[in-house]
């Protein structure tokens, strides 16, 4: 919503486009589109009745995966999600993370369990509220406030960028990631409108995440890529907003925008690298490494940042970059394990705020992750390559996160590899990417923002994601149009080819080693640019299906989700120190069996802050077989899918170097 | 006649509430009823009994032979309990809590006993509600 008056209060009437602007503002909250998820049919029925009595539009769903598909298919179809915590097919918190990452919708958790730690978990995962069952209608009557609040804060955040009073230095040192920009709304107003225009230009579909026409700079994939390049050029230590701005040479972009973005980026990097892995200073490593490419995949909805997540290995910097890039509209969540749903991809929403968050997950400092910048893959289904977690041996799999989301989500793909470099190809979601692939791919890819870099860290093949000019990281993820959402079709492809729809698939550089990984879900959820909350890469800890789901992904098995999870897990495990997220205790890989159920999401990412998270959209990917070589050839084609499929066919069970069992995506319940 | 029936229904409901068979959640459900859904509560209760039957069965099976997975039992009961509480089945809920305590204590006998209590309350409530809904019609 656009608060032109500068008041911080969001008048419902101005909310305007709740979604795609459908909702009649003056009737708000009537018609609020709610998606309610609960495995208990009795509860579901009661909730539905209650919500209808509140004059909301209700869609009910008894399975988390179905809910995710609803959300992915109807990008702007919902305003808010209410979900139970304990569900058999997927942990509610994982769903929460996914939603935060991919769609950036407010999520309310419910449970009969009112114990403090569970409620706290809701908070840390970014839930907008936590209701104790049995839920009363009174509690539901006011859920609209969360929608409003979210939008308002996003708006505010945007404004912050525009208030030019902050000194560059100050900004950079600003510790808080959260935007508490009490910038004068008035001052920001005109800037907002200006920015909005710019944003609108950049973003094709800005409605995906917040449905609000926020007057803020949308850090699209491309934009972010440019930013990263500029920073890289200058050297992270020397990168000052002014110079960055000059280098970027983007009309309409202000120093303040850059400064705030830089701040976030730094936080992100810091988070990625963590203390231990700090490679030459946080930002340094990122910038300093030429081979690390930052892949920003902007797939609002569909990028799977899993790869990123998993990439715990990804050096912080890389992740940061990715995240930053990915930050787009989609909430950046530390893409940790996003269960591979049929579509796994994380769309990172580039939220400035989120930026830092994502970093955490990426702690993969030791490995360099080359993220491809702005590979302009058609974002629709761009999947981000997931950074694999080197340690986890997951790495072999390139997780490409493909965000099927229509929006261009810039997803940061962090490739974490055990090997020093992994390059993520942005834009082309290919599990196996040839190091150069992305570039070429990128070119072929539409400039859409999402760049999905699939990083195959394990292999160490690194792509120089270098922002492919064509694709910009579009944080705003609005680019959905172009983005192709790659869905990891979990079970759909036997070959396990992730549907790297060539369109915009994020290219993931698959390490050559990865060959084995097949069915690598093209979409990688990358990460997590979650909000301050620790991104839990480690959804794995939960040991829920998520973990397993990632696993398969990694392996390229059809279990995309598992792959995503793996990645996430990996990343988390990796970065135990760095990630804010709970360290992943269990290697995701280990759960081969569970893959099936987690199909939906791999690598759930914590949604820190609940609000801005990289929205990773996991689109379903046909099993993506990231075979470097194969991909390479095919990469040129738009039809990555076919490429993958071919590869899949040729590849036997995924045998990642990590020794994972190949999971066939087929097994994954789609 | 009509009004008498209604009075009886109201009286029965009051009893059920007073005796703790039902709690205020049930009353809230009734408030949701409207002209478009006049039998909403009855439908919900019916579907509750249908859906929750599997929990009863599963728990029963799990209690038969060892080794006993108390965590699993607890989880199953947790779900069943949540469901019961959504219709306001207070006594059933209480029995469920007791069962869960036995699970925590890894007391299999206690689990069996409390589970009997659960089943009993579950069945009793069903009968009473059926009567009540009949009265309401």
Tab-separated table of C-alpha atoms in Angstrom, chain B:
chain	number	residue	atom	x	y	z
B	1	UNK	CA	-44.181	-28.545	21.111
B	2	UNK	CA	-41.507	-26.855	19.189
B	3	UNK	CA	-40.550	-24.562	21.910
B	4	UNK	CA	-40.625	-27.360	24.387
B	5	UNK	CA	-38.259	-29.313	22.309
B	6	UNK	CA	-36.055	-26.335	22.101
B	7	UNK	CA	-36.179	-25.932	25.808
B	8	UNK	CA	-35.230	-29.491	26.283
B	9	UNK	CA	-32.383	-29.107	23.924
B	10	UNK	CA	-31.212	-26.036	25.740
B	11	UNK	CA	-31.510	-27.813	29.003
B	12	UNK	CA	-29.520	-30.720	27.774
B	13	UNK	CA	-26.858	-28.504	26.452
B	14	UNK	CA	-26.612	-26.757	29.742
B	15	UNK	CA	-26.209	-30.086	31.438
B	16	UNK	CA	-23.545	-31.149	29.099
B	17	UNK	CA	-21.707	-27.977	29.788
B	18	UNK	CA	-22.177	-28.139	33.495
B	19	UNK	CA	-21.128	-31.704	33.721
B	20	UNK	CA	-18.061	-30.939	31.795
B	21	UNK	CA	-18.788	-33.006	28.764
B	22	UNK	CA	-18.542	-29.948	26.692
B	23	UNK	CA	-16.800	-26.682	27.104
B	24	UNK	CA	-17.250	-23.236	25.724
B	25	UNK	CA	-15.723	-24.231	22.438
B	26	UNK	CA	-18.917	-26.057	21.697
B	27	UNK	CA	-20.887	-22.939	22.376
B	28	UNK	CA	-18.630	-21.022	20.027
B	29	UNK	CA	-19.305	-23.521	17.336
B	30	UNK	CA	-22.953	-23.032	17.776
B	31	UNK	CA	-22.486	-19.346	17.381
B	32	UNK	CA	-21.060	-20.002	13.987
B	33	UNK	CA	-24.234	-21.565	12.850
B	34	UNK	CA	-26.358	-19.448	10.659
B	35	UNK	CA	-29.181	-19.812	8.290
B	36	UNK	CA	-26.935	-20.948	5.544
B	37	UNK	CA	-25.491	-23.644	7.766
B	38	UNK	CA	-28.092	-24.522	10.280
B	39	UNK	CA	-26.631	-27.889	11.125
B	40	UNK	CA	-23.079	-26.851	11.160
B	41	UNK	CA	-22.267	-28.153	14.600
B	42	UNK	CA	-23.890	-31.448	13.991
B	43	UNK	CA	-21.951	-31.872	10.789
B	44	UNK	CA	-18.743	-31.022	12.446
B	45	UNK	CA	-19.348	-33.430	15.279
B	46	UNK	CA	-20.214	-36.140	12.839
B	47	UNK	CA	-17.105	-35.605	10.843
B	48	UNK	CA	-15.100	-35.511	14.032
B	49	UNK	CA	-16.279	-38.914	15.028
B	50	UNK	CA	-15.632	-40.266	11.599
B	51	UNK	CA	-12.160	-38.843	11.306
B	52	UNK	CA	-11.014	-39.526	14.781
B	53	UNK	CA	-11.983	-43.147	14.682
B	54	UNK	CA	-8.687	-43.945	13.061
B	55	UNK	CA	-6.779	-42.433	15.918
B	56	UNK	CA	-8.605	-44.622	18.319
B	57	UNK	CA	-7.835	-47.611	16.224
B	58	UNK	CA	-4.233	-46.788	15.782
B	59	UNK	CA	-3.641	-46.153	19.400
B	60	UNK	CA	-5.363	-49.335	20.268
B	61	UNK	CA	-3.139	-51.282	18.000
B	62	UNK	CA	-0.078	-49.566	19.301
B	63	UNK	CA	-1.019	-50.443	22.832
B	64	UNK	CA	-1.393	-54.070	22.139
B	65	UNK	CA	2.102	-55.284	21.882
B	66	UNK	CA	5.425	-54.047	22.782
B	67	UNK	CA	7.837	-52.641	22.294
B	68	UNK	CA	5.928	-49.539	23.051
B	69	UNK	CA	6.836	-46.395	21.334
B	70	UNK	CA	5.693	-43.820	23.791
B	71	UNK	CA	6.651	-40.958	21.634
B	72	UNK	CA	4.513	-42.230	18.854
B	73	UNK	CA	1.662	-42.896	21.194
B	74	UNK	CA	1.986	-39.442	22.547
B	75	UNK	CA	1.965	-37.945	19.086
B	76	UNK	CA	-1.086	-39.842	18.073
B	77	UNK	CA	-2.883	-38.840	21.166
B	78	UNK	CA	-1.788	-35.289	20.698
B	79	UNK	CA	-3.495	-35.163	17.359
B	80	UNK	CA	-6.594	-36.808	18.660
B	81	UNK	CA	-6.693	-34.466	21.550
B	82	UNK	CA	-6.432	-31.461	19.303
B	83	UNK	CA	-9.301	-32.699	17.298
B	84	UNK	CA	-11.416	-33.333	20.352
B	85	UNK	CA	-10.749	-29.964	21.754
B	86	UNK	CA	-11.867	-28.339	18.557
B	87	UNK	CA	-15.389	-29.535	19.154
B	88	UNK	CA	-15.250	-28.799	22.825
B	89	UNK	CA	-15.104	-32.368	24.056
B	90	UNK	CA	-13.783	-31.475	27.429
B	91	UNK	CA	-13.868	-34.756	29.227
B	92	UNK	CA	-12.401	-36.563	26.328
B	93	UNK	CA	-9.661	-33.998	26.253
B	94	UNK	CA	-8.915	-34.480	29.876
B	95	UNK	CA	-8.598	-38.189	29.454
B	96	UNK	CA	-6.266	-37.579	26.583
B	97	UNK	CA	-4.053	-35.444	28.760
B	98	UNK	CA	-3.891	-38.148	31.334
B	99	UNK	CA	-2.928	-40.605	28.693
B	100	UNK	CA	-0.167	-38.334	27.568
B	101	UNK	CA	1.133	-38.080	31.061
B	102	UNK	CA	1.374	-41.824	31.200
B	103	UNK	CA	3.245	-41.781	27.970
B	104	UNK	CA	5.711	-39.376	29.385
B	105	UNK	CA	6.132	-41.585	32.368
B	106	UNK	CA	6.447	-44.545	30.057
B	107	UNK	CA	3.782	-46.216	32.013
B	108	UNK	CA	2.151	-48.667	29.684
B	109	UNK	CA	-0.457	-49.801	32.113
B	110	UNK	CA	-1.378	-46.278	32.860
B	111	UNK	CA	-1.652	-45.676	29.151
B	112	UNK	CA	-3.979	-48.569	28.728
B	113	UNK	CA	-6.167	-47.487	31.574
B	114	UNK	CA	-6.388	-43.918	30.531
B	115	UNK	CA	-7.017	-44.970	27.019
B	116	UNK	CA	-10.004	-46.929	28.196
B	117	UNK	CA	-11.138	-43.755	29.798
B	118	UNK	CA	-10.686	-41.920	26.543
B	119	UNK	CA	-12.745	-44.391	24.644
B	120	UNK	CA	-15.446	-44.316	27.204
B	121	UNK	CA	-15.783	-40.604	27.277
B	122	UNK	CA	-15.605	-40.504	23.534
B	123	UNK	CA	-18.488	-42.937	23.201
B	124	UNK	CA	-20.561	-41.358	25.907
B	125	UNK	CA	-20.271	-37.962	24.383
B	126	UNK	CA	-21.260	-39.268	21.033
B	127	UNK	CA	-24.484	-40.668	22.371
B	128	UNK	CA	-25.309	-37.558	24.258
B	129	UNK	CA	-24.675	-35.324	21.325
B	130	UNK	CA	-26.709	-37.459	19.046
B	131	UNK	CA	-29.581	-37.092	21.404
B	132	UNK	CA	-29.005	-33.423	21.638
B	133	UNK	CA	-29.002	-32.895	17.928
B	134	UNK	CA	-32.171	-34.846	17.643
B	135	UNK	CA	-33.736	-32.562	20.117
B	136	UNK	CA	-32.617	-29.563	18.249
B	137	UNK	CA	-34.261	-30.547	15.072
